[in-house]
Coordinates of C-alpha atoms in Angstrom, one line a residue:
M193 CA 64.7 72.1 109.5
T194 CA 68.1 72.5 111.3
K195 CA 68.0 71.3 114.7
K196 CA 70.3 72.4 117.7
R197 CA 73.4 70.6 118.1
E198 CA 74.8 71.4 121.5
Y199 CA 78.5 72.4 121.5
K200 CA 80.7 70.4 123.8
D201 CA 83.2 71.5 126.5
S202 CA 86.0 69.5 124.9
Y203 CA 87.1 68.6 121.3
P204 CA 90.2 66.9 120.2
D205 CA 92.7 69.3 118.6
K206 CA 93.1 69.0 114.9
K207 CA 96.1 70.5 113.0
L208 CA 94.4 72.4 110.0
Y209 CA 95.6 71.7 106.4
I210 CA 92.3 73.0 104.7
P211 CA 92.1 76.1 102.6
G212 CA 91.1 78.2 105.7
P213 CA 90.9 78.8 108.4
T214 CA 94.5 77.5 109.2
E215 CA 96.7 77.1 112.2
V216 CA 97.1 80.1 114.6
R217 CA 100.2 80.6 117.0
E218 CA 99.4 80.2 120.6
D219 CA 100.4 83.7 121.7
V220 CA 98.3 85.1 118.8
I221 CA 95.4 83.4 120.3
E222 CA 96.1 84.4 123.9
A223 CA 96.4 88.1 122.5
M224 CA 92.7 87.9 122.4
C225 CA 92.3 87.6 126.1
E226 CA 93.3 91.0 127.3
P227 CA 90.5 93.0 129.1
M228 CA 87.9 94.8 127.0
F229 CA 88.3 98.5 126.4
G230 CA 86.0 100.9 124.4
H231 CA 86.2 101.3 120.7
R232 CA 86.3 105.1 121.1
M233 CA 89.3 105.3 123.5
D234 CA 92.7 106.6 122.7
R235 CA 93.9 102.8 123.2
M236 CA 91.6 101.8 120.2
T237 CA 93.3 104.3 118.0
D238 CA 96.8 103.1 118.9
L239 CA 95.6 99.7 118.3
Y240 CA 93.9 100.5 114.9
T241 CA 96.7 102.8 113.5
T242 CA 99.2 100.1 114.4
I243 CA 97.7 97.3 112.4
V244 CA 96.7 99.6 109.3
E245 CA 100.2 100.9 109.1
D246 CA 101.9 97.5 109.7
T247 CA 99.9 95.9 107.0
K248 CA 100.8 98.8 104.7
E249 CA 104.4 98.1 105.6
F250 CA 104.3 94.3 105.3
L251 CA 102.4 94.5 101.7
G252 CA 104.9 97.3 100.6
T253 CA 101.9 99.4 99.5
D254 CA 101.5 103.2 99.2
N255 CA 97.7 102.8 99.0
D256 CA 95.2 103.0 101.8
V257 CA 94.2 99.9 103.8
I258 CA 91.1 99.4 105.5
I259 CA 90.5 96.5 108.0
L260 CA 87.0 96.0 109.1
T261 CA 85.1 93.2 111.2
G262 CA 83.6 90.7 108.5
S263 CA 84.5 88.4 105.7
G264 CA 86.4 89.1 102.7
T265 CA 83.1 88.6 101.0
G266 CA 81.9 92.1 102.3
F267 CA 84.7 93.5 100.2
M268 CA 83.7 91.6 97.2
E269 CA 80.2 93.1 97.5
S270 CA 81.4 96.8 98.4
S271 CA 83.8 97.1 95.8
I272 CA 81.0 96.4 93.3
L273 CA 78.8 99.0 95.0
N274 CA 81.6 101.6 95.3
L275 CA 83.0 101.4 91.7
V276 CA 80.4 100.0 89.3
D277 CA 77.9 102.3 88.1
E278 CA 76.4 100.0 85.5
N279 CA 78.9 97.5 83.7
V280 CA 81.3 95.0 85.2
L281 CA 83.5 92.2 83.4
V282 CA 83.9 89.2 85.8
T283 CA 86.3 86.7 85.0
T284 CA 85.3 83.1 86.1
C285 CA 87.3 80.1 86.6
G286 CA 85.6 78.3 89.7
S287 CA 83.2 78.9 92.6
F288 CA 84.5 82.1 94.3
S289 CA 84.9 84.0 90.9
E290 CA 81.5 82.8 90.0
R291 CA 80.3 84.2 93.4
Q292 CA 81.7 87.6 92.3
A293 CA 79.6 87.5 89.2
N294 CA 76.3 86.6 91.4
I295 CA 77.0 89.4 93.9
A296 CA 77.1 92.0 91.1
D297 CA 74.1 90.6 89.2
R298 CA 72.1 90.6 92.7
L299 CA 73.3 94.4 93.1
G300 CA 71.6 95.1 89.8
K301 CA 74.8 95.6 87.6
N302 CA 75.1 94.7 84.2
V303 CA 77.3 91.7 84.4
D304 CA 79.4 90.1 81.5
T305 CA 81.4 87.0 82.4
L306 CA 84.7 86.0 80.4
E307 CA 84.3 82.2 81.5
Y308 CA 86.8 79.4 81.8
E309 CA 86.4 75.6 82.5
W310 CA 87.1 74.9 86.1
G311 CA 91.0 74.1 86.4
Q312 CA 91.8 76.4 83.7
A313 CA 93.3 79.9 84.4
V314 CA 92.3 83.4 83.4
K315 CA 94.5 84.7 80.3
P316 CA 95.5 88.4 80.1
E317 CA 95.2 88.2 76.3
D318 CA 91.8 87.0 76.5
V319 CA 91.1 90.0 79.0
R320 CA 92.6 92.5 76.4
E321 CA 90.5 90.9 73.6
A322 CA 87.2 91.3 75.6
L323 CA 88.0 94.7 76.6
E324 CA 88.9 95.8 72.8
E325 CA 86.1 94.2 71.1
S326 CA 83.2 94.8 73.4
E327 CA 80.9 97.6 72.8
T328 CA 80.4 98.1 76.4
E329 CA 82.5 100.3 78.5
Y330 CA 83.2 98.4 81.6
D331 CA 83.6 100.3 85.0
V332 CA 85.3 97.4 86.6
V333 CA 87.1 94.0 85.6
T334 CA 87.3 91.5 88.5
C335 CA 89.6 88.6 88.8
V336 CA 90.3 86.0 92.0
M337 CA 93.9 85.7 92.4
N338 CA 93.7 82.3 93.9
E339 CA 90.7 80.2 93.1
S340 CA 90.8 77.9 95.9
S341 CA 88.0 75.8 94.5
T342 CA 90.4 74.5 91.7
G343 CA 93.7 75.4 92.9
V344 CA 94.3 77.9 90.2
R345 CA 96.6 80.9 90.6
N346 CA 95.5 83.6 87.9
P347 CA 98.2 85.9 86.6
I348 CA 96.8 89.2 88.2
E349 CA 99.9 91.0 87.8
E350 CA 99.6 90.6 83.8
I351 CA 95.9 91.2 83.9
G352 CA 96.3 94.3 85.8
D353 CA 98.9 95.5 83.2
V354 CA 96.2 95.2 80.6
V355 CA 93.6 96.9 82.5
A356 CA 96.0 99.7 82.9
D357 CA 95.7 100.6 79.3
Y358 CA 92.0 101.3 79.8
P359 CA 92.2 104.2 82.4
E360 CA 88.3 104.5 82.7
T361 CA 88.1 100.8 83.9
Y362 CA 89.2 99.6 87.3
F363 CA 90.9 96.4 88.6
V364 CA 89.4 94.5 91.3
V365 CA 91.3 91.5 92.7
D366 CA 89.9 88.8 95.3
A367 CA 92.9 87.4 97.1
V368 CA 91.4 85.9 100.0
S369 CA 93.2 82.7 99.9
A370 CA 96.5 84.1 98.8
L371 CA 97.7 87.6 100.1
G372 CA 100.2 87.2 102.7
G373 CA 101.3 83.9 101.4
D374 CA 101.9 84.7 97.7
Y375 CA 103.7 87.9 97.1
V376 CA 102.1 90.5 94.6
D377 CA 103.4 94.0 93.9
I378 CA 100.0 95.8 94.3
D379 CA 100.9 99.4 93.3
E380 CA 103.2 98.3 90.3
H381 CA 100.4 96.3 88.5
N382 CA 97.3 98.7 88.5
I383 CA 95.5 96.9 91.2
D384 CA 92.9 99.3 92.5
V385 CA 91.3 97.1 94.8
I386 CA 92.6 93.9 96.6
F387 CA 90.9 92.1 99.6
T388 CA 91.6 89.3 101.8
S389 CA 90.3 87.6 104.9
V390 CA 92.8 87.1 107.7
Q391 CA 92.1 83.4 108.7
K392 CA 93.9 82.3 105.3
A393 CA 97.6 83.0 104.6
F394 CA 97.7 85.6 107.4
A395 CA 97.0 82.8 109.9
M396 CA 94.9 84.6 112.2
P397 CA 91.6 83.6 113.9
P398 CA 88.6 84.5 111.4
G399 CA 86.8 87.7 111.6
L400 CA 88.6 90.6 109.9
A401 CA 88.7 91.3 106.2
V402 CA 91.5 93.7 104.7
C403 CA 91.1 95.7 101.8
V404 CA 93.8 97.8 99.8
V405 CA 92.3 100.8 97.8
S406 CA 94.1 103.0 95.3
D407 CA 93.7 106.7 95.1
D408 CA 92.0 106.4 91.9
A409 CA 89.4 103.8 93.3
Y410 CA 88.6 106.3 96.1
E411 CA 88.2 109.0 93.7
R412 CA 85.9 107.1 91.6
E413 CA 83.6 106.2 94.6
L414 CA 83.2 110.1 95.2
E415 CA 81.9 110.4 91.8
S416 CA 79.4 107.5 92.3
D417 CA 75.6 108.0 93.0
S418 CA 75.6 105.2 95.7
A419 CA 78.2 103.2 97.6
S420 CA 78.4 100.9 100.3
W421 CA 77.8 102.1 103.8
Y422 CA 79.6 99.8 105.9
G423 CA 82.6 99.1 103.3
G424 CA 82.5 102.5 101.7
F425 CA 86.0 103.6 100.8
Q426 CA 85.1 107.4 101.6
R427 CA 83.5 106.5 104.7
T428 CA 86.0 104.4 106.0
L429 CA 89.3 106.0 105.0
D430 CA 88.0 109.6 105.9
Y431 CA 87.0 108.4 109.4
Y432 CA 90.5 106.8 109.7
D433 CA 92.1 110.1 108.5
R434 CA 90.1 112.0 111.3
K435 CA 90.0 109.6 114.3
G436 CA 92.4 106.7 113.5
Q437 CA 89.5 104.3 114.2
T438 CA 86.8 102.2 112.4
H439 CA 83.4 104.0 111.9
S440 CA 81.7 101.1 113.5
T441 CA 82.3 98.7 116.4
P442 CA 84.9 96.5 115.5
A443 CA 86.0 92.8 116.8
I444 CA 88.7 94.2 119.1
P445 CA 89.8 90.7 120.4
I446 CA 90.8 89.8 117.0
M447 CA 92.4 93.0 116.2
L448 CA 94.6 92.5 119.2
A449 CA 95.4 89.1 117.6
Y450 CA 96.3 90.8 114.3
R451 CA 98.7 93.1 116.1
T452 CA 100.8 90.1 117.5
Q453 CA 100.6 88.2 114.2
M454 CA 101.5 91.1 112.1
K455 CA 104.7 91.6 114.3
Y456 CA 105.7 88.1 113.4
M457 CA 104.9 88.7 109.5
L458 CA 107.0 91.9 109.3
E459 CA 109.8 89.9 111.2
E460 CA 109.6 87.2 108.5
S461 CA 109.2 89.8 105.7
H462 CA 106.7 89.5 102.8
E463 CA 109.3 88.2 100.5
A464 CA 110.5 85.4 102.8
R465 CA 106.9 84.4 103.4
D466 CA 106.4 84.1 99.7
E467 CA 109.5 81.9 99.7
R468 CA 108.4 79.6 102.1
H469 CA 104.9 79.1 100.7
R470 CA 106.7 78.5 97.4
E471 CA 108.7 75.8 98.9
M472 CA 105.6 74.2 100.4
A473 CA 103.7 74.3 97.2
E474 CA 106.6 72.9 95.1
Y475 CA 106.8 69.9 97.4
T476 CA 103.1 69.4 97.3
R477 CA 103.0 69.5 93.6
E478 CA 105.9 67.0 93.5
W479 CA 104.2 64.5 95.9
A480 CA 100.8 65.1 94.0
R481 CA 102.4 64.2 90.9
E482 CA 104.1 60.8 92.3
H483 CA 100.9 59.8 93.4
F484 CA 98.1 61.4 91.6
E485 CA 97.9 64.4 89.2
M486 CA 97.3 68.1 89.7
F487 CA 93.9 69.4 89.0
P488 CA 95.0 73.0 87.9
E489 CA 96.2 74.0 84.3
E490 CA 100.0 73.5 84.1
G491 CA 101.8 76.4 85.0
Y492 CA 98.9 78.1 87.0
E493 CA 99.1 76.1 90.3
S494 CA 98.2 77.8 93.4
Q495 CA 101.2 78.7 95.9
T496 CA 98.8 78.3 99.1
V497 CA 96.2 75.6 98.0
S498 CA 96.9 72.6 96.3
C499 CA 94.1 70.9 94.4
I500 CA 94.7 67.4 93.6
E501 CA 92.8 65.1 91.1
N502 CA 91.9 61.7 92.3
T503 CA 93.4 59.5 89.8
Q504 CA 93.8 56.6 92.0
G505 CA 90.1 56.6 93.0
I506 CA 90.8 56.7 96.7
D507 CA 87.6 57.4 98.8
V508 CA 88.4 60.9 99.6
A509 CA 85.7 61.4 102.3
E510 CA 86.9 58.2 104.0
T511 CA 90.5 59.0 103.6
I512 CA 90.0 62.5 105.3
D513 CA 88.0 61.0 108.1
A514 CA 90.9 58.2 108.9
V515 CA 93.7 60.8 108.8
S516 CA 91.5 63.0 111.0
E517 CA 91.0 60.2 113.4
E518 CA 94.4 58.5 113.5
Y519 CA 96.7 61.6 113.0
D520 CA 94.5 64.8 114.3
M521 CA 95.4 66.2 110.8
V522 CA 92.4 67.7 108.6
F523 CA 92.7 68.3 104.8
S524 CA 89.7 69.2 102.4
N525 CA 87.8 67.5 99.9
G526 CA 87.0 69.0 96.5
Y527 CA 84.8 72.0 96.3
G528 CA 81.0 71.3 95.8
S529 CA 79.5 68.0 94.4
A530 CA 81.4 68.2 90.9
L531 CA 84.7 67.9 92.5
G532 CA 83.9 66.6 96.0
E533 CA 85.4 63.0 95.1
K534 CA 87.3 63.9 91.9
T535 CA 89.7 66.1 93.7
F536 CA 90.9 66.9 97.2
R537 CA 92.9 69.9 98.6
I538 CA 95.8 70.5 100.9
G539 CA 96.0 74.1 102.5
H540 CA 99.9 74.9 102.6
M541 CA 99.5 78.6 104.0
G542 CA 100.0 80.6 107.2
E543 CA 102.3 79.2 109.6
H544 CA 102.7 75.8 108.1
D545 CA 106.3 74.7 106.8
L546 CA 108.0 71.9 104.8
E547 CA 108.2 69.8 107.7
S548 CA 104.3 69.9 108.7
I549 CA 103.4 69.4 105.0
E550 CA 105.6 66.3 104.8
E551 CA 103.9 65.0 108.1
L552 CA 100.3 65.4 106.4
T553 CA 101.4 63.7 103.2
D554 CA 103.0 60.7 105.1
A555 CA 99.9 60.3 107.0
I556 CA 97.8 60.3 103.5
E557 CA 100.2 57.7 102.2
D558 CA 99.7 55.7 105.2
V559 CA 96.1 55.7 105.3
A560 CA 95.4 55.5 101.6
G561 CA 98.2 52.7 101.2
L562 CA 99.9 54.8 98.6

């Protein structure tokens, strides 16, 4: 049985290079300290409509945006409830895509999986073959944009183009660890639902989930016999149209932080933010190949999380602890028991830049004697 561990009054500050949460600007944190106000006041309408419309502008989408208190996993669940009557095809290549299959199964849906070995990427031609050859008519195809357990970036744009050829099938994308740090043209590539969590590449405190919903997905839910109550597209979007607010009490302080951070993101622009993340990713890959190897299939490496194969046999846990103790920087081991010592992961997302990533790799070299 888990026992209480008392939270202390002070802990050393650590710079975060994990796959999330990541670093947050000081004034974004300070924005959470405004006096509290009611979630049905006009002030809340001003706040919520600002962050929703700013998000649409940043992402360059004409689709609807929902921002709710919770984890991105909530939209992983609600997208299945809202869009799947019976059958769903889940593409799996790591832990988080397998979570989507597990959620759909627990919700009582008929789940087929297009499975790949961890480290491999989902291929558009395989999705087309699965849709063409199956006797099952799928309501939804799902894919993880950025499989942070393995550092794989799946080609969701090409997969979306494939699914577009099947107008009765909807395309749902988990972009939890990528959106905001890896550019995607949502409207151009038939992405009906794409969701993220703000503590990743948006570089905000945890607590909010963002979902972009196409008109077709909204209409599809209207035809459904059942849908999510909390994350239902009709419920959330209709309430926004009527009131400019959320249907349930939101985490107001985090939305205040969101407003501040989104202004920075708009100022930088989606394209420039993408370029900065690409530079960090390319540097990290070059460094990894100099000292180790990259774990993902070549050509499908993540732009926000590098998963590095421990070809030198360093003690990953010991190295992480030493870098944390000596440099106050924290990076991540591999995901789960299978990859815990076989790989390690560096999150280069959010407010990090090339200089800060170089500081981490220098620290790893020093501690590991590379």
